[in-house]
Coordinates of C-alpha atoms and ligand atoms in Angstrom, one line a residue:
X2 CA 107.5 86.6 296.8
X3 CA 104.7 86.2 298.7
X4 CA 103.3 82.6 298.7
X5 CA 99.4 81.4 300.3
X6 CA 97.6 78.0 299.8
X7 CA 93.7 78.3 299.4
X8 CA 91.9 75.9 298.5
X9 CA 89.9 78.1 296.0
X10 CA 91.2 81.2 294.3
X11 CA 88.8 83.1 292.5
X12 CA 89.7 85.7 289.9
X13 CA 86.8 88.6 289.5
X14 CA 84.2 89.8 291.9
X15 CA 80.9 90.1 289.6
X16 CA 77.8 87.7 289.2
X17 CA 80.7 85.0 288.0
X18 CA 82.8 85.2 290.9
X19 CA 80.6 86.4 293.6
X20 CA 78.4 83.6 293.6
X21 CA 81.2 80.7 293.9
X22 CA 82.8 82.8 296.7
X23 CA 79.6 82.5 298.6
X24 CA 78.7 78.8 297.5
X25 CA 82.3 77.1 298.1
X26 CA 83.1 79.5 301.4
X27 CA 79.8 78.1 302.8
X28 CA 80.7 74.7 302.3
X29 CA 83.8 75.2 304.4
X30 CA 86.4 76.3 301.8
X31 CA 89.2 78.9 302.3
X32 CA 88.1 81.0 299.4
X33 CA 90.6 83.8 298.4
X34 CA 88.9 86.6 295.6
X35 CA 91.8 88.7 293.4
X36 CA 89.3 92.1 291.8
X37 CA 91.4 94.9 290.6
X38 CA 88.6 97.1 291.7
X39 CA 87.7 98.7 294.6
X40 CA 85.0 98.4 297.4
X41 CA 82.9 101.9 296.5
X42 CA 80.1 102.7 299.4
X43 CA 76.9 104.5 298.0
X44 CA 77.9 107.7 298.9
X45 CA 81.4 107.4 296.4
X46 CA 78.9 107.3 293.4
X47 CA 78.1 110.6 291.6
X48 CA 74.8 111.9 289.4
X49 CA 77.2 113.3 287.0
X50 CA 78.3 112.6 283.1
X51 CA 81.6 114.4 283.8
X52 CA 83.9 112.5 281.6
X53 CA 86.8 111.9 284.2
X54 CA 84.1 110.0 286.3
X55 CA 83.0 108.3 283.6
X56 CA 86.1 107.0 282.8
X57 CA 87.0 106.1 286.1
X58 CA 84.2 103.9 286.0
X59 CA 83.8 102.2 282.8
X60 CA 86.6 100.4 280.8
X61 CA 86.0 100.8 276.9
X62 CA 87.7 98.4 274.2
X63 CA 87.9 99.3 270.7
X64 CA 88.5 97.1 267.6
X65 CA 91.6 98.5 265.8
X66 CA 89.1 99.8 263.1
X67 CA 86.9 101.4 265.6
X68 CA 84.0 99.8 264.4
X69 CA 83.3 97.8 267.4
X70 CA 83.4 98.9 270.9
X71 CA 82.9 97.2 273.9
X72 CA 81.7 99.0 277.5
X73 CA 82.8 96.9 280.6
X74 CA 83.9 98.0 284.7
X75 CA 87.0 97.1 286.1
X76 CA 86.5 99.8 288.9
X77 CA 84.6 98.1 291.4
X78 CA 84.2 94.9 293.6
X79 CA 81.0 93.8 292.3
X80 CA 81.9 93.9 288.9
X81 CA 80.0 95.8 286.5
X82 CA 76.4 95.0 288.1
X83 CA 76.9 98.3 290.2
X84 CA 76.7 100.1 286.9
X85 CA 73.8 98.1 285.1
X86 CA 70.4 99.1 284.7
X87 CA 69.3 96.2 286.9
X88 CA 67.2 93.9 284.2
X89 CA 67.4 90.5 285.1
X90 CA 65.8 88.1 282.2
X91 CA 65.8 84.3 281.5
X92 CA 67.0 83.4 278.4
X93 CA 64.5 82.1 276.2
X94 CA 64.3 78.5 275.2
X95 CA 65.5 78.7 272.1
X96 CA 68.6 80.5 272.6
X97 CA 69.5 77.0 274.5
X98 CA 68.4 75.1 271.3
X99 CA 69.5 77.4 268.3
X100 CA 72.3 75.9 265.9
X101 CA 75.1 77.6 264.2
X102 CA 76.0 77.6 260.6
X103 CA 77.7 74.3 260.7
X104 CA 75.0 72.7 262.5
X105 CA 76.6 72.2 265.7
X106 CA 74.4 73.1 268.7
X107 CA 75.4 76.4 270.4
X108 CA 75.1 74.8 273.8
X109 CA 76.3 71.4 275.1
X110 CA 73.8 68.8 274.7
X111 CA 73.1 68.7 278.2
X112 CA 72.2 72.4 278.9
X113 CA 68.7 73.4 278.4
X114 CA 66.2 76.6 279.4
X115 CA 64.5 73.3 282.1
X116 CA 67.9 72.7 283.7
X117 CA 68.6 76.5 284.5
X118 CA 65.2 77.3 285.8
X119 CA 66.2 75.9 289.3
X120 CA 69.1 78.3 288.7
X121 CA 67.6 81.0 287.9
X122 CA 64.9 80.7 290.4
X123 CA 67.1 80.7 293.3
X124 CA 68.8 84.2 292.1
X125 CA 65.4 85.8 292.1
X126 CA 64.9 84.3 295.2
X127 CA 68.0 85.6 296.2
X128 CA 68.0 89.1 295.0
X129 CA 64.3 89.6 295.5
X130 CA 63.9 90.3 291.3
X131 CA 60.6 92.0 290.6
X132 CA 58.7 92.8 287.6
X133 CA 58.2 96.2 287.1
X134 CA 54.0 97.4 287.1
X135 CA 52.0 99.0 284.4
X136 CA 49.9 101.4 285.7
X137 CA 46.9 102.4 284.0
X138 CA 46.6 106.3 285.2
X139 CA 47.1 108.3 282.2
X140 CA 47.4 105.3 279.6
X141 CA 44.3 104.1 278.7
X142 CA 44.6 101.0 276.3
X143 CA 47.3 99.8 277.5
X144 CA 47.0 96.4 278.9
X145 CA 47.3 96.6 283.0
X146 CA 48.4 93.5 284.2
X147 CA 48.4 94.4 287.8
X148 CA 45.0 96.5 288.3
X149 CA 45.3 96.5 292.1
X150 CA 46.3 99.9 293.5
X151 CA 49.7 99.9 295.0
X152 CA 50.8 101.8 297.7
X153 CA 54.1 102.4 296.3
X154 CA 55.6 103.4 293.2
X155 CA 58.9 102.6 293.0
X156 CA 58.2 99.4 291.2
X157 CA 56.0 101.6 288.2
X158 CA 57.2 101.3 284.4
X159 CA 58.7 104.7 283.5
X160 CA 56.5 107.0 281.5
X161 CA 59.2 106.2 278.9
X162 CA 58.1 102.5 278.7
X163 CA 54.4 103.4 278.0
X164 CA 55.4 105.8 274.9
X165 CA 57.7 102.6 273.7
X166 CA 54.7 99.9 274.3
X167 CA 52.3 102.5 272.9
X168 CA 54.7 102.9 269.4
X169 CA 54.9 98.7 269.4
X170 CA 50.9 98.7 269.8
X171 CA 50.7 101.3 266.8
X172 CA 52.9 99.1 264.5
X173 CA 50.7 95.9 265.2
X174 CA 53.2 94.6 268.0
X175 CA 51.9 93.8 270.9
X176 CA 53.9 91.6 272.5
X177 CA 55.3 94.5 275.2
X178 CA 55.8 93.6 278.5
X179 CA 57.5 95.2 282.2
X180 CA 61.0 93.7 282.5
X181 CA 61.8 92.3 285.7
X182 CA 64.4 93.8 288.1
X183 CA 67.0 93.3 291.1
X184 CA 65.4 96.7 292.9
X185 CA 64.2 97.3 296.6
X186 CA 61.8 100.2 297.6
X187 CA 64.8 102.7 297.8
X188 CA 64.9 103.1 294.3
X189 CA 63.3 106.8 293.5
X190 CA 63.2 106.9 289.8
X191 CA 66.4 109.2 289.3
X192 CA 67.6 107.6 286.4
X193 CA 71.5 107.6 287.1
X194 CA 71.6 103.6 288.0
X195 CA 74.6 103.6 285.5
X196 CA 76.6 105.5 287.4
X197 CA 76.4 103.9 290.3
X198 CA 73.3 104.1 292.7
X199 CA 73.8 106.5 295.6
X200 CA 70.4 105.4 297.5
X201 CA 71.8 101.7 297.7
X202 CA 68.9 100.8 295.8
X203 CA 70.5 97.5 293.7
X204 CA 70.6 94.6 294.5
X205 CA 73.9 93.1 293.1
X206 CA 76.8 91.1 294.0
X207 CA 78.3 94.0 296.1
X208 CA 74.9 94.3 298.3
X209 CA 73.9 90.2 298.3
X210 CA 76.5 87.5 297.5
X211 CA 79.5 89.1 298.8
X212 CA 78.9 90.5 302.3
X213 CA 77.4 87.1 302.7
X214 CA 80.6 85.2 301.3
X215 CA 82.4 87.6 303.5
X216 CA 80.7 86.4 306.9
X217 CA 81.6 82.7 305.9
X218 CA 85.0 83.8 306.0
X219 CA 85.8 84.6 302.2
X220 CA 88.6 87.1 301.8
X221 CA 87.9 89.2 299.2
X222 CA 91.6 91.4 297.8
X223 CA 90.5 94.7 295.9
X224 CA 93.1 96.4 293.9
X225 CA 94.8 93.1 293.3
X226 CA 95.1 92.0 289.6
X227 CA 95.5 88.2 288.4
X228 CA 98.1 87.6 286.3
X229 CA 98.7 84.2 285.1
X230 CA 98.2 80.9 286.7
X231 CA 100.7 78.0 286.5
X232 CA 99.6 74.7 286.6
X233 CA 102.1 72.6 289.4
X234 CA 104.1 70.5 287.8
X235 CA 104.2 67.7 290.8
X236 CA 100.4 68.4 291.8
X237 CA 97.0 68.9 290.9
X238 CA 97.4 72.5 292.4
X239 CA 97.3 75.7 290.2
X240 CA 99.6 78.8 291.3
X241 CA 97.8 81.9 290.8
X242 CA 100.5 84.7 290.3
X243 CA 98.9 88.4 291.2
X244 CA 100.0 92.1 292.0
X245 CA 99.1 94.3 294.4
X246 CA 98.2 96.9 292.7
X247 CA 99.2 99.4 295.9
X248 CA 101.8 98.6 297.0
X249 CA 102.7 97.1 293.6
X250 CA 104.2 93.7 295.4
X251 CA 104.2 90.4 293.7
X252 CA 101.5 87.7 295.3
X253 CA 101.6 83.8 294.7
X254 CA 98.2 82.2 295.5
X255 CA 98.3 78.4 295.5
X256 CA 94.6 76.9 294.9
X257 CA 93.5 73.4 294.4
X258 CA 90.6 74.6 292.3
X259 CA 90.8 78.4 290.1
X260 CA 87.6 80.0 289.2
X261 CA 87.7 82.8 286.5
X262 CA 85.1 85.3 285.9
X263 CA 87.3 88.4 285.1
X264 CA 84.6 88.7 282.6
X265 CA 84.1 88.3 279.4
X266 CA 87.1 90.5 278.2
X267 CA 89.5 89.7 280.5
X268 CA 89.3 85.7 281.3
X269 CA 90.4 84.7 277.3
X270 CA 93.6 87.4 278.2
X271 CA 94.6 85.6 281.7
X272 CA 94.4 82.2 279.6
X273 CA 96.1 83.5 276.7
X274 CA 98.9 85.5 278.8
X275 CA 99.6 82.5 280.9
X276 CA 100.2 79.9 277.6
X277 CA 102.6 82.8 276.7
X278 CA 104.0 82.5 280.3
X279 CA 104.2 78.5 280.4
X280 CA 103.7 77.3 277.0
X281 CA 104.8 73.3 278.0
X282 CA 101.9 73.8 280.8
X283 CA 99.0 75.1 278.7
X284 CA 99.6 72.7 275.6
X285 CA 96.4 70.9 276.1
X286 CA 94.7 74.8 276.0
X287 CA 92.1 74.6 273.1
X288 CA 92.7 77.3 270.4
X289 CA 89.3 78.4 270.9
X290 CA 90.4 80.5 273.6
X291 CA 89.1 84.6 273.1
X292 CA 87.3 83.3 269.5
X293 CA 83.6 83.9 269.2
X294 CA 83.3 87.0 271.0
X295 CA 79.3 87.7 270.7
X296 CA 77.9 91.3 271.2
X297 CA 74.8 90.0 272.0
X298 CA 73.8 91.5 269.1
X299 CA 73.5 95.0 271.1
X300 CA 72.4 98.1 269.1
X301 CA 71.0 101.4 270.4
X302 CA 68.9 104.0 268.8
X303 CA 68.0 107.4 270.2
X304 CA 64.5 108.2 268.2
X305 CA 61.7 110.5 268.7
X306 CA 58.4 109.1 270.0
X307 CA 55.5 112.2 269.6
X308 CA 53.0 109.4 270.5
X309 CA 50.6 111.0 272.1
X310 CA 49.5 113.6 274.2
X311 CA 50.1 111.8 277.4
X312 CA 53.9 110.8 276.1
X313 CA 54.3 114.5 276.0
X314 CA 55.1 114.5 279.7
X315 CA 57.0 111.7 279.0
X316 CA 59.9 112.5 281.4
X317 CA 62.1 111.7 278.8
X318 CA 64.9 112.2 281.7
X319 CA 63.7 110.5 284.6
X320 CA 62.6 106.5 286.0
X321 CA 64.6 103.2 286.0
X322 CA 66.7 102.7 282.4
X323 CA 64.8 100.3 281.0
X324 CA 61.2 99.5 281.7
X325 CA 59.8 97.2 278.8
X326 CA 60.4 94.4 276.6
X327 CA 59.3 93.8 273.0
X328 CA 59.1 90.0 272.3
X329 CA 57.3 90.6 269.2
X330 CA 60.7 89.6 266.9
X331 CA 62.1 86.4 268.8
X332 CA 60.8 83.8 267.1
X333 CA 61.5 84.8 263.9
X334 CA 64.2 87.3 263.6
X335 CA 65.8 86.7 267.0
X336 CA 66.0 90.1 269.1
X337 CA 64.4 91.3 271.4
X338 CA 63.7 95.4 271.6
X339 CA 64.0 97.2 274.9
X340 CA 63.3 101.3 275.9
X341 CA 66.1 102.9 277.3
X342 CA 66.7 105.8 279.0
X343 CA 69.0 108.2 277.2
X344 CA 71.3 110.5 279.6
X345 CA 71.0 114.1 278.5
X346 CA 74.0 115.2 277.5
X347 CA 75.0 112.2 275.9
X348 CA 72.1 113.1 273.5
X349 CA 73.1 116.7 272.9
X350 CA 77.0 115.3 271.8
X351 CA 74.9 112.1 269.5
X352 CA 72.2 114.0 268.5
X353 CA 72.2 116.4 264.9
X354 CA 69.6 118.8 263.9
X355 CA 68.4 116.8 260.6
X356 CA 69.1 120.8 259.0
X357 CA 70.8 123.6 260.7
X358 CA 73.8 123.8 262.4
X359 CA 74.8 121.5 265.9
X360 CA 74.8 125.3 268.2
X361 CA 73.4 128.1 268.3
X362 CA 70.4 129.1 268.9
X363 CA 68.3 127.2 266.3
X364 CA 70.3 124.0 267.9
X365 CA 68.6 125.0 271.2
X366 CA 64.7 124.9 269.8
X367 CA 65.6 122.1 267.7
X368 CA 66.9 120.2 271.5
X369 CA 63.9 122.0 273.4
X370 CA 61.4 120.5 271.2
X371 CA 63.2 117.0 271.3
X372 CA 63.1 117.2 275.0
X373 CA 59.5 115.4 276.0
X374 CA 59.9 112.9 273.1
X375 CA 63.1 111.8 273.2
X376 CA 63.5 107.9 273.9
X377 CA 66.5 105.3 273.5
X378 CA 65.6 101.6 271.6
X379 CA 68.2 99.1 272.2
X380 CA 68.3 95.5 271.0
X381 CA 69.6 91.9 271.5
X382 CA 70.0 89.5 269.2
X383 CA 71.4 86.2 268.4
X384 CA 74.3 87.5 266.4
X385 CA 77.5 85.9 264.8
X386 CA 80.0 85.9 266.9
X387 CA 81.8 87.9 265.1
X388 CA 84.7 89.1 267.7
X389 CA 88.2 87.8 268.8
X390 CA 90.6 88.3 271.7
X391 CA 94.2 88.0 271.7
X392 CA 97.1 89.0 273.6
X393 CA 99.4 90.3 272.6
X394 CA 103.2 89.7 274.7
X395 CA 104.3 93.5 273.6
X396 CA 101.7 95.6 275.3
X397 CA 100.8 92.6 277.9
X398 CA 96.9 93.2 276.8
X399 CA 94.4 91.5 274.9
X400 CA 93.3 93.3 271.7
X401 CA 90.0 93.2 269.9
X402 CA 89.2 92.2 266.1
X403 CA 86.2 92.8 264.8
X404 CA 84.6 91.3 261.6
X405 CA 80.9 91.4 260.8
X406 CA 79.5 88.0 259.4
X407 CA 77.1 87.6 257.3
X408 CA 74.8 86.4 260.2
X409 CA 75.0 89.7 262.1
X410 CA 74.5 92.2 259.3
X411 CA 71.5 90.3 258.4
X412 CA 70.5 90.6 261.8
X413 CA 71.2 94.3 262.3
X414 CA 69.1 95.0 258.5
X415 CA 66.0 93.5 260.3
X416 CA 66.6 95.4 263.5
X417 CA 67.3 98.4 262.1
X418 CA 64.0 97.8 260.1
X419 CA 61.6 97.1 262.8
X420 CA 62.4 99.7 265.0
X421 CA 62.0 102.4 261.7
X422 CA 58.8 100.6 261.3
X423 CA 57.8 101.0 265.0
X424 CA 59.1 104.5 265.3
X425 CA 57.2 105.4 261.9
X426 CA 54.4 104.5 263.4
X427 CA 54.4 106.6 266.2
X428 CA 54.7 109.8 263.7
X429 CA 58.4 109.8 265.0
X430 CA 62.0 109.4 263.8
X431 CA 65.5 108.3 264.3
X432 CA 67.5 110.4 265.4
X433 CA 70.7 108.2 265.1
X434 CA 72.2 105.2 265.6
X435 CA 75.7 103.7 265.8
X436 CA 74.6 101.1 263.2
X437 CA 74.3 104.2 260.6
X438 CA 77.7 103.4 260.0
X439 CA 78.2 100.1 260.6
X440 CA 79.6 100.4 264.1
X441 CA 78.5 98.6 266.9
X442 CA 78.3 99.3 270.5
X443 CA 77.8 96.7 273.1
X444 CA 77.2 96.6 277.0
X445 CA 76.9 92.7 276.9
X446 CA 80.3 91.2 275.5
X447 CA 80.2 87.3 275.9
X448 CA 81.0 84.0 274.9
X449 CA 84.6 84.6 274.5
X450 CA 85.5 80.9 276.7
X451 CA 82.5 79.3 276.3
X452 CA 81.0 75.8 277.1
X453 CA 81.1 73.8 273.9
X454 CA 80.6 69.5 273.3
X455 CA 84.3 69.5 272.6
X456 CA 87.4 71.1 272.6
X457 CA 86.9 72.8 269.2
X458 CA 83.6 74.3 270.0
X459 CA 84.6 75.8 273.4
X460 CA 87.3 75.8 275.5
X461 CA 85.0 74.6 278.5
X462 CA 83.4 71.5 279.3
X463 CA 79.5 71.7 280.3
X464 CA 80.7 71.7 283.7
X465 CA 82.6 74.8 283.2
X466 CA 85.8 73.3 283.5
X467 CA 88.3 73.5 281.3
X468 CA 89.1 70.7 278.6
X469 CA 92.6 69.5 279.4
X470 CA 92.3 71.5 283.1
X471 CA 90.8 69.8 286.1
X472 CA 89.1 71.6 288.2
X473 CA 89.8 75.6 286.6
X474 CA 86.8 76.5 286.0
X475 CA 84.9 80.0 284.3
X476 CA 81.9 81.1 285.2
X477 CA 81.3 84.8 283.7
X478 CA 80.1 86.0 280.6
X479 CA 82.6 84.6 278.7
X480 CA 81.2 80.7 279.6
X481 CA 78.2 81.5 277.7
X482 CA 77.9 80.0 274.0
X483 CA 76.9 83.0 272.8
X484 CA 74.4 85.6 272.4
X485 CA 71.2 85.7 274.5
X486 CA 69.0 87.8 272.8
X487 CA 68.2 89.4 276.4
X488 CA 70.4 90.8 279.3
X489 CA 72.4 88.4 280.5
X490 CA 73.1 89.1 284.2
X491 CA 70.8 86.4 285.5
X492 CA 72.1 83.5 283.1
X493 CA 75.9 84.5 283.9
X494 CA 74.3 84.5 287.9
X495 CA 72.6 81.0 286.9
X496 CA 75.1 79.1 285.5
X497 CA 77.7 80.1 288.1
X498 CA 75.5 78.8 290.7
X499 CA 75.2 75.7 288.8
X500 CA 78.8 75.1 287.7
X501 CA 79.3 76.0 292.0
X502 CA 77.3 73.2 292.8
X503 CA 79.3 70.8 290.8
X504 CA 82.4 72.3 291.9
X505 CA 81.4 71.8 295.4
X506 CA 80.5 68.0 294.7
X507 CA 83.3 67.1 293.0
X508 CA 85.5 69.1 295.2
X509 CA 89.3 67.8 295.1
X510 CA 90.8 65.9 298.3
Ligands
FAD608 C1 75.9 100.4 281.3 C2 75.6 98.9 281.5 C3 74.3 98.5 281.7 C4 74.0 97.1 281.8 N1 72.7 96.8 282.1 C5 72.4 95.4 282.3 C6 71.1 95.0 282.6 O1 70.2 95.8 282.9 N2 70.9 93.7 282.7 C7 71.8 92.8 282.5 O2 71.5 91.6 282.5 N3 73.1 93.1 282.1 C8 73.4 94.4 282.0 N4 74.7 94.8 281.7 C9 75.7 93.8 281.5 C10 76.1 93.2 282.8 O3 76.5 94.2 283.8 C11 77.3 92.3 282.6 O4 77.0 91.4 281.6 C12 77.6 91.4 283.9 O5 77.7 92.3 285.0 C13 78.9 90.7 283.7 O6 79.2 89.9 284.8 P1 80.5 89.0 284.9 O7 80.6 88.4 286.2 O8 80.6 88.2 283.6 O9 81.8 90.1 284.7 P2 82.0 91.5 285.5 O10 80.9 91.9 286.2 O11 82.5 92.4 284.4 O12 83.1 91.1 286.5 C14 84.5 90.9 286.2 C15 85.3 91.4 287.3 O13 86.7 90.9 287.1 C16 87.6 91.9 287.4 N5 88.8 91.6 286.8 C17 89.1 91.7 285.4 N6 90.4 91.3 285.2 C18 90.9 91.0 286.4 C19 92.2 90.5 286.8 N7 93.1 90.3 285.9 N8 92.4 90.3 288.1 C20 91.4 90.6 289.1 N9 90.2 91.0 288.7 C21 89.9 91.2 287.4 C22 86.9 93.2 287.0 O14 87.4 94.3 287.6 C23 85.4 92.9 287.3 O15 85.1 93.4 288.6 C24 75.0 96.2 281.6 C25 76.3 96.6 281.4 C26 76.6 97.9 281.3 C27 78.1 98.3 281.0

């Protein structure tokens, strides 16, 4: 077998492992990153909702009771940000501060919203992250906040965002504003970023952090899967044990510092599978390990929005995913509400005539007259952690429980409220929602290794490191405590630049 010292061996190729590849192979690091995905160029991506493409792009988990299901990549280096729909949000304040039920702070005491804003700064920096523009042409009333004629409009708020803010504004919520995005000027408004952007119009890991980890010397190994790792028994060193998933060869990778950011479904599983593998080696593993898996309390609504005249032409099918955000809830109910773009035909299979049968031609008027008005919702929200991970040695795969606390249905009532109120007041109606029947589906899984003030909070220290494991670290979704009540692509991109920076000063001899 195969056998290579590094001196970092990084497992996953999204924000979480993108950004300590970069970091730690400019500071003069060998830097090896294991991504069972492949390198896709632009011009692999499709504008199509043909299933087999789909599925060769997304990975979906489903809780035994199929209540809960969780949409994740493992197809690409980059991770899933070549599929996202390219908001990037800082977490507000009091996601940092919030308590559980027990009292204990979500967060380590020593992690605030003041200490990420350096971090977050220098992604936005880095990406170039812009806030989408109202414009007022066509919308009177609604409140421009950049009045200055452009002379581009790839940066404009989709029509779709103006019949959201508009419904908000009609229900007494005003508190709507552009999201921002990682976006250049090649973006033209085609509305397939989830399937991969064929004008090369993202700016994610794939585009920023890893062709410039690459020209520091970082070796990045596509369609090579991690394992387990073994810690050394007569060093500090780790052994990362991998397969080529080729030429289906065994490879040994021996690090003296592991980052994992396989993501939030996957790092619990490597953890878990390797404490299987070397029980005497991970005794000191905390049990909290794949507990707490937050949906970011994710729901999705497809609705009809007859708002006004102008939202008739909303171009229900075209413009960036999401444009706005409602901030009306936070304080007190904890979500946040974003439009969405809804793909067509995933409305025609989600979609039922309220009468009348789901074909035929009546099916056709009833989809015809949907066609202008038809808008997603989608919300996060400080749920309750209500998921688990586990391996399991038979199938070699980690396996998702699903339980809804008392927390998160409370949350979901109120969300599933507001939006009824808000889509009331736009003379409109839901068409469905997954919620209906106390399902969930999610796009933002995290927390499942997170950062806790002791072993029995988190598995992680505020560092990032593990408890009981110098210097393995995790720096995807999975590190967060929790739910953010916004995306969370910029916070996992924050806090793995942070937890780089410590890695790099405390770097083993
Ligand atoms: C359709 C969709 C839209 C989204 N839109 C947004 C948005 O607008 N804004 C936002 O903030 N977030 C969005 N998200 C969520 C966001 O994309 C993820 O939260 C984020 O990309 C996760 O980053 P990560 O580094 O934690 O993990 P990932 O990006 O998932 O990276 C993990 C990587 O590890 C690899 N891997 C897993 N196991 C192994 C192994 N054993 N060995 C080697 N490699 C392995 C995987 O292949 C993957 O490449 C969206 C998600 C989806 C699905």
């Amino acid at each position: 077998m195969a056998e290579e010292n590094v001196d970092v061996c990084i497992i996953g190729s999204g924000w979480g492992g993108a950004i300590p590849a970069l970091r730690l192979s400019a500071a003069g690091k060998s830097v090896v990153v294991l991504e069972r995905g492949r390198a896709w160029k632009d011009s692999d991506f499709r504008q199509t909702v043909d299933p087999r493409y789909v599925l060769s792009l997304f990975r979906i988990d489903t809780s035994a009771d199929l209540k809960a299901t969780m949409v994740t990549s493992q197809a690409l280096l980059g991770g899933t940000s070549p599929l996202f729909s390219n908001v990037m949000l800082r977490a507000p304040s009091l996601v940092f501060d919030r308590g559980d039920d027990e009292g204990n702070r979500y967060w380590p005491r020593s992690l605030d919203r003041a200490l990420f804003d350096p971090y977050y700064q220098r992604v936005e920096n880095d990406l170039g992250v812009v806030p989408l523009r109202w414009t007022d042409e066509g919308y009177p009333g609604l409140n421009c906040q950049d009045g200055e004629a452009a002379d581009h409009t790839w940066d404009l708020v989709p029509k779709r965002g103006y019949a959201f803010a508009k419904a908000c504004q009609a229900a007494g919520y005003n508190e709507v504003s552009p999201v921002p995005v990682a976006l250049d000027h090649r973006c033209v408004d085609c509305g397939w970023c989830t399937m991969g952007c064929i004008f090369g119009a993202k700016r994610t890991p794939d585009k920023v952090y890893i062709p410039a980890a690459q020209a520091q010397g970082a070796r990045f190994l596509t369609e090579h899967e991690a394992k387990t790792i073994e810690p050394e028994f007569l060093s500090d060193h780790y052994k990362v044990h991998a397969v080529d998933m080729v030429n289906r060869q065994s490879k040994t990778f021996v690090a003296k510092v592991v980052v994992l950011a396989a993501g939030a479904m996957n790092t619990p599983v490597i953890l878990q599978r390797s404490k299987f593998r070397f029980p005497r080696l991970w005794d000191r593993l905390s049990r909290q390990v794949g507990k707490k898996l937050s949906a970011n309390g994710d729901a999705a609504f497809a609705v009809n929005l007859p708002v006004s005249e102008a939202m008739l032409a909303s171009e229900t099918f075209r413009g960036k995913i999401i444009g706005t955000t409602c901030w009306s809830f936070l304080e007190e109910f904890g979500f946040t509400l974003q439009d969405t773009y809804l793909l067509n035909s995933a409305l025609a299979l989600v979609v039922e005539p309220p009468d009348g049968p789901g074909w035929g031609l009546e099916y056709k008027h009833f989809m015809q007259a949907l066609a202008t008005t038809v808008n997603g919702i989608i919300s996060m929200g400080l749920d309750g952690d209500d998921g688990e991970i586990r391996y399991n040695s038979l199938t070699d795969k980690g396996h998702m429980t699903w339980r809804m606390s008392t927390r998160s249905a409370q949350l979901y009532r109120t969300i599933s409220a507001k939006v009824g109120e808000i889509v009331k007041a736009a003379g409109g109606q839901i068409l469905k929602t997954p919620l209906a029947e106390n399902r969930i589906a999610c796009v933002h899984p995290l927390g499942s290794c997170r950062m806790g003030d002791d072993p029995d909070l988190g598995p992680l220290r505020a560092d990032g490191q593990l408890y009981g494991y110098p210097n393995v670290y995790v720096t995807d979704g999975s590190a967060l405590p929790g739910s953010l009540a916004v995306n969370p692509s910029l916070t996992i991109a924050a806090n793995a630049e942070r937890v780089s920076e410590g890695i790099r000063n405390n770097f083993p001899a």
